[in-house]
Amino acid sequence: MPTRKTPLDPARIRKFLRDHAESIDRDPLTNSVFSFALQLFQDLEAGRTDLSSVAETVDGLHFDLLKDRADQFRSQHTEIGKPKDAFAGVSAKLAALARSDPERFRHTVTRHAGGIVFTAHPTFALSQDLRRAFAAYASKPGKIELATLKTVASDPQPDWPDQITLTHEHEEAQDAITNAQDAAGHYAGIMVDAARKSLDDWRSLRPVLPTLASWVGYDLDGRTDIHWSQSITLRLREKAAQLAYYRGRLSNFAEFETLTSLEKRLAAAEAHTEAAAEKFGQDLSDPDALSEAANFLTAASDAKITDAATLTDPLTKLIEDPETPDETAAALMVLRAEVDALQLGTARIHLRVNAAQVRTVLQRDLDLETEDSELGRLALSKLSEMAGSTEVRPVNFADLFLEQSTARRQFMMCAQILKHIDAGSPIRFLIAESENPATVMGALHLARQYGVDHALDISPLFETPEALETGGRFVERLLEEESFCAYIKARGYLSIQLGFSDSGRFIGQVAGNMAIERIHSLIGRALGDVLPGTGLLVFNTHGESIGRGAYPGTFEQRHDHLLTPWTRNELLARDIQPIHEVSFQGGDGFLHFATPELSRATYAAFCEHILSEPGSTEDDAFYTQTDFVWDAYRALRAWHEALFVDEDYGALLGGFTAGFLVKAGSRPVKRAGGPTGPSAIRAISHNAMLQQLGVPLNSACGIGSAMPRETDRMRAIINASPRLHALIMLATKARMLTSLPVLRGYASVFDPHVWLAVSRHGEIGETAPLRRVADVLSDQHTSTSLQRIANRLSVDLVEFDTLLASLDDAPSVERRHEDRLNFHALHAIRQALMMYALSLTGRLRGVSARHDTSRDDIIALVLAMRIEEAADLLETIYPPSQGDVDVFSQIEEPGFETGHSGAAGYDRLHEELIMPLRHCGVLISRLSIATSHAFGAWG
């Protein structure tokens, strides 16, 4: 029989998959993905191909998916590479408004309408070099940039995960913020230019820029590794960088003595701030070091600047002075707008704690229980009374050092930042997992206790099903308290945060989106009834993939998805001004600001959003046929909630799948303590696992099962409703990437029957190792759990596919199959590598009892995809020769061991088993990165 060669060329792999998929009509049980995996596994076993050839194929497929992702990313930034400027649309809109309605123009450019927030989390899966090459190609897709991208993509950079630290994440955030500041300054210039051309009193205008903010270095939710001194140090470094930026801008006005003098003062303040950062960056567990740093920062000094008015007041005088040339006044107005927006930092800061951390303080210090059945009614009333009459406590850095409570320490830190670093920059105080209004009132009490309520925006985060369900009543109850209303009046707006990632994890993205839009409305209604004329600041946090809330389309569609035109219209009708903040998260999100070109396109798109009038939604069936829509919502939510607690779903996420995840950030994958099972897995990791299994079910599934008996009515509403159609298109995008053959292929890897069948009938070298693997698998239920979940999804997707086939603009089945061929190829190769790694460990003859492990233990590690750990353990048990023979090369008497190189170690075992096993692990990790490109982000 002639030797068959596995088609490792990507084009031939696609043909193999296509041909096998077409045979499904003859063989309903065929699986093109696992068919290729099985063939490749046998070729590796029989020596017809090797891991080096597989690595070349992985590089080729990786690059194909990476380039597709970069091209789609580029298309999202629509103005890149075009002759017109990214801000051309914004500029035309503002110029027309200034000409036609000067008063409305003045109101538009002087109101706080929203901002951009840079958040981190574990989404730095791509190396920094790869992201830079990606951004360069997306900004300018030339031959050189493409060649560089290809070269960097083929470099696995194994040291990259160890480089991802909090400090690294902060540096990356600051790089993105630098480009965002460039875009903000450009926008300020456009506003001032439009005013100059149409307003006689244009110098009196004080434009307001969309804010820039960051929580990188200040987010303590779910992590305990950020010491308060690190946050202070980072803030001081940010201040020093911003003072240097302002100083550089002032150097352009050397003809003005006032500004020359101010530039010198900024130079002294910059040096003072850098010195303070150096002192706070030391080990402050030493009381002497803490005292030195604290005394230096808090001491009165002519070099210290803590209020941005020190800069803006002289600028305003020159702007209003008729002797100042128009061009100079306009330039100073732009600079003043930047200082107004950023104050004495590179961006505003978001501190984040968990509600449990606030409750701990209330229960420990105040003996208040916040978990009673009336949503903490008694505690809320008591805290409201306390918040109305709280005396301010003085704070020093020793207090910070001695305080053990995380939440109280954060309030103290706010006080010190406002007193000694930046007095004028509002601080967001985010409270994650908010389900109780007493927690927010407790935070207000603590803010007043430390005298920071005037600058603190206390913001509950609604993300759990319970919080989304009760959030409206939550805010209603808060607004019944006079002290809370007084606080909102003083701030001018109520701040809330909505988490698309976690809501989509628990109840699915489509249902989560519907619940979030509902809570927007309920909170707006409550606020409008009590405090009309105020604002509602909505910070919508999400990732960059469909499974975590990012809409797969233009920026306009994305922003309207996060804060819908219907919601904005509802708020305006209730005399509530919407203030919309959006997140750009981690390495994937920072890509949007990785170059000046990308940054300007991204920022301009956000400006278009906040300047636009929301379109009419009066005739949208989603909002008129509410009984049907909310019946569908409840059914969809119930489907996801039932799946989430299914034991088989826990097995899907609780075993080998975690081994596919690469370290992609400085925050842990799982929460410490608390719940177990899927609830313990963070939203990013949860979504990444679904991606890695080829089933983004939290976005694609459940719809087919929600209203199976009213498909015709559902179809009619989808085609007639822009809002529901947009939601279904998100699910459709996920459906295009959902592959039951992939999931069933992984189930087959863990099926003992498959291993026994291949051992009897496959084209392999040794059969005993396969039987040993089958024996270990016989006691496991992984395959059964995966098949059960696949069956459950199959029933749902049959209905969903029927619905999609009848929609006006849904993609065809043929397109779906063709578009995911590369995706299928990646998974098939990984399944083959998993089997090969298991077969390699099955070759072990046995392990000495003195090592306190067994062959089955080694196989179990590989089954859990802890391949590197298994290889390290084997290397400990079977150490390679270390050149021992060379040490005794002067001994003349012949000896057997010294006459055979490597005989003293286990070199042959390393060459034939341990090294290939380690290579399999590396390739599987590289495949994880490659797979994520299909989803546009990690997790």
mmCIF file of N, CA and C in Angstrom, residues 298-336:
data_model
loop_
_atom_site.group_PDB
_atom_site.id
_atom_site.type_symbol
_atom_site.label_atom_id
_atom_site.label_comp_id
_atom_site.label_asym_id
_atom_site.label_seq_id
_atom_site.Cartn_x
_atom_site.Cartn_y
_atom_site.Cartn_z
ATOM 1 N N THR A 298 3.941 65.925 51.415
ATOM 2 C CA THR A 298 2.949 66.758 52.112
ATOM 3 C C THR A 298 3.498 68.100 52.555
ATOM 4 N N ALA A 299 4.813 68.262 52.576
ATOM 5 C CA ALA A 299 5.395 69.530 53.036
ATOM 6 C C ALA A 299 5.070 70.652 52.060
ATOM 7 N N ALA A 300 4.901 71.853 52.625
ATOM 8 C CA ALA A 300 4.697 73.028 51.778
ATOM 9 C C ALA A 300 5.950 73.271 50.953
ATOM 10 N N SER A 301 5.767 73.559 49.675
ATOM 11 C CA SER A 301 6.907 73.777 48.788
ATOM 12 C C SER A 301 6.489 74.673 47.634
ATOM 13 N N ASP A 302 7.346 75.613 47.296
ATOM 14 C CA ASP A 302 7.072 76.486 46.151
ATOM 15 C C ASP A 302 7.062 75.685 44.845
ATOM 16 N N ALA A 303 7.697 74.520 44.864
ATOM 17 C CA ALA A 303 7.768 73.704 43.648
ATOM 18 C C ALA A 303 6.500 72.900 43.413
ATOM 19 N N LYS A 304 5.657 72.802 44.421
ATOM 20 C CA LYS A 304 4.486 71.921 44.334
ATOM 21 C C LYS A 304 3.323 72.627 43.637
ATOM 22 N N ILE A 305 2.663 71.906 42.754
ATOM 23 C CA ILE A 305 1.409 72.357 42.146
ATOM 24 C C ILE A 305 0.378 71.272 42.380
ATOM 25 N N THR A 306 -0.744 71.626 42.977
ATOM 26 C CA THR A 306 -1.795 70.627 43.218
ATOM 27 C C THR A 306 -3.124 71.012 42.583
ATOM 28 N N ASP A 307 -3.194 72.192 41.987
ATOM 29 C CA ASP A 307 -4.450 72.659 41.397
ATOM 30 C C ASP A 307 -4.195 73.112 39.973
ATOM 31 N N ALA A 308 -4.949 72.559 39.026
ATOM 32 C CA ALA A 308 -4.756 72.910 37.615
ATOM 33 C C ALA A 308 -5.100 74.362 37.320
ATOM 34 N N ALA A 309 -5.794 75.018 38.229
ATOM 35 C CA ALA A 309 -6.086 76.438 38.041
ATOM 36 C C ALA A 309 -4.798 77.250 37.968
ATOM 37 N N THR A 310 -3.730 76.730 38.539
ATOM 38 C CA THR A 310 -2.423 77.379 38.430
ATOM 39 C C THR A 310 -2.036 77.555 36.970
ATOM 40 N N LEU A 311 -2.483 76.631 36.115
ATOM 41 C CA LEU A 311 -2.207 76.726 34.683
ATOM 42 C C LEU A 311 -3.310 77.479 33.953
ATOM 43 N N THR A 312 -4.554 77.142 34.259
ATOM 44 C CA THR A 312 -5.656 77.662 33.448
ATOM 45 C C THR A 312 -5.929 79.140 33.693
ATOM 46 N N ASP A 313 -5.701 79.628 34.894
ATOM 47 C CA ASP A 313 -5.990 81.049 35.158
ATOM 48 C C ASP A 313 -5.131 81.980 34.304
ATOM 49 N N PRO A 314 -3.805 81.760 34.230
ATOM 50 C CA PRO A 314 -3.007 82.619 33.331
ATOM 51 C C PRO A 314 -3.401 82.466 31.861
ATOM 52 N N LEU A 315 -3.770 81.254 31.463
ATOM 53 C CA LEU A 315 -4.199 81.055 30.075
ATOM 54 C C LEU A 315 -5.457 81.854 29.785
ATOM 55 N N THR A 316 -6.403 81.833 30.722
ATOM 56 C CA THR A 316 -7.666 82.547 30.528
ATOM 57 C C THR A 316 -7.438 84.048 30.405
ATOM 58 N N LYS A 317 -6.534 84.579 31.214
ATOM 59 C CA LYS A 317 -6.252 86.020 31.139
ATOM 60 C C LYS A 317 -5.728 86.412 29.773
ATOM 61 N N LEU A 318 -4.831 85.613 29.241
ATOM 62 C CA LEU A 318 -4.288 85.901 27.914
ATOM 63 C C LEU A 318 -5.335 85.713 26.823
ATOM 64 N N ILE A 319 -6.169 84.694 26.959
ATOM 65 C CA ILE A 319 -7.221 84.456 25.959
ATOM 66 C C ILE A 319 -8.180 85.629 25.900
ATOM 67 N N GLU A 320 -8.531 86.173 27.049
ATOM 68 C CA GLU A 320 -9.503 87.271 27.113
ATOM 69 C C GLU A 320 -8.886 88.628 26.812
ATOM 70 N N ASP A 321 -7.552 88.705 26.809
ATOM 71 C CA ASP A 321 -6.863 89.969 26.546
ATOM 72 C C ASP A 321 -6.959 90.316 25.057
ATOM 73 N N PRO A 322 -7.569 91.457 24.697
ATOM 74 C CA PRO A 322 -7.697 91.816 23.271
ATOM 75 C C PRO A 322 -6.349 91.966 22.569
ATOM 76 N N GLU A 323 -5.286 92.197 23.341
ATOM 77 C CA GLU A 323 -3.963 92.372 22.742
ATOM 78 C C GLU A 323 -3.366 91.048 22.266
ATOM 79 N N THR A 324 -3.884 89.956 22.773
ATOM 80 C CA THR A 324 -3.368 88.644 22.359
ATOM 81 C C THR A 324 -3.844 88.342 20.942
ATOM 82 N N PRO A 325 -2.937 88.027 20.022
ATOM 83 C CA PRO A 325 -3.349 87.709 18.641
ATOM 84 C C PRO A 325 -4.349 86.543 18.607
ATOM 85 N N ASP A 326 -5.240 86.597 17.602
ATOM 86 C CA ASP A 326 -6.278 85.563 17.514
ATOM 87 C C ASP A 326 -5.691 84.159 17.432
ATOM 88 N N GLU A 327 -4.650 83.989 16.630
ATOM 89 C CA GLU A 327 -4.072 82.660 16.483
ATOM 90 C C GLU A 327 -3.536 82.141 17.817
ATOM 91 N N THR A 328 -2.904 83.028 18.565
ATOM 92 C CA THR A 328 -2.366 82.626 19.863
ATOM 93 C C THR A 328 -3.494 82.316 20.833
ATOM 94 N N ALA A 329 -4.525 83.173 20.848
ATOM 95 C CA ALA A 329 -5.662 82.943 21.753
ATOM 96 C C ALA A 329 -6.324 81.604 21.451
ATOM 97 N N ALA A 330 -6.466 81.292 20.156
ATOM 98 C CA ALA A 330 -7.084 80.013 19.775
ATOM 99 C C ALA A 330 -6.237 78.835 20.253
ATOM 100 N N ALA A 331 -4.927 78.939 20.075
ATOM 101 C CA ALA A 331 -4.036 77.862 20.521
ATOM 102 C C ALA A 331 -4.092 77.692 22.039
ATOM 103 N N LEU A 332 -4.183 78.809 22.765
ATOM 104 C CA LEU A 332 -4.266 78.740 24.224
ATOM 105 C C LEU A 332 -5.611 78.154 24.671
ATOM 106 N N MET A 333 -6.663 78.411 23.898
ATOM 107 C CA MET A 333 -7.963 77.814 24.209
ATOM 108 C C MET A 333 -7.917 76.292 24.073
ATOM 109 N N VAL A 334 -7.191 75.831 23.071
ATOM 110 C CA VAL A 334 -7.039 74.381 22.895
ATOM 111 C C VAL A 334 -6.289 73.786 24.081
ATOM 112 N N LEU A 335 -5.187 74.436 24.477
ATOM 113 C CA LEU A 335 -4.415 73.935 25.614
ATOM 114 C C LEU A 335 -5.245 73.966 26.893
ATOM 115 N N ARG A 336 -6.000 75.043 27.091
ATOM 116 C CA ARG A 336 -6.821 75.131 28.304
ATOM 117 C C ARG A 336 -7.871 74.029 28.327
#
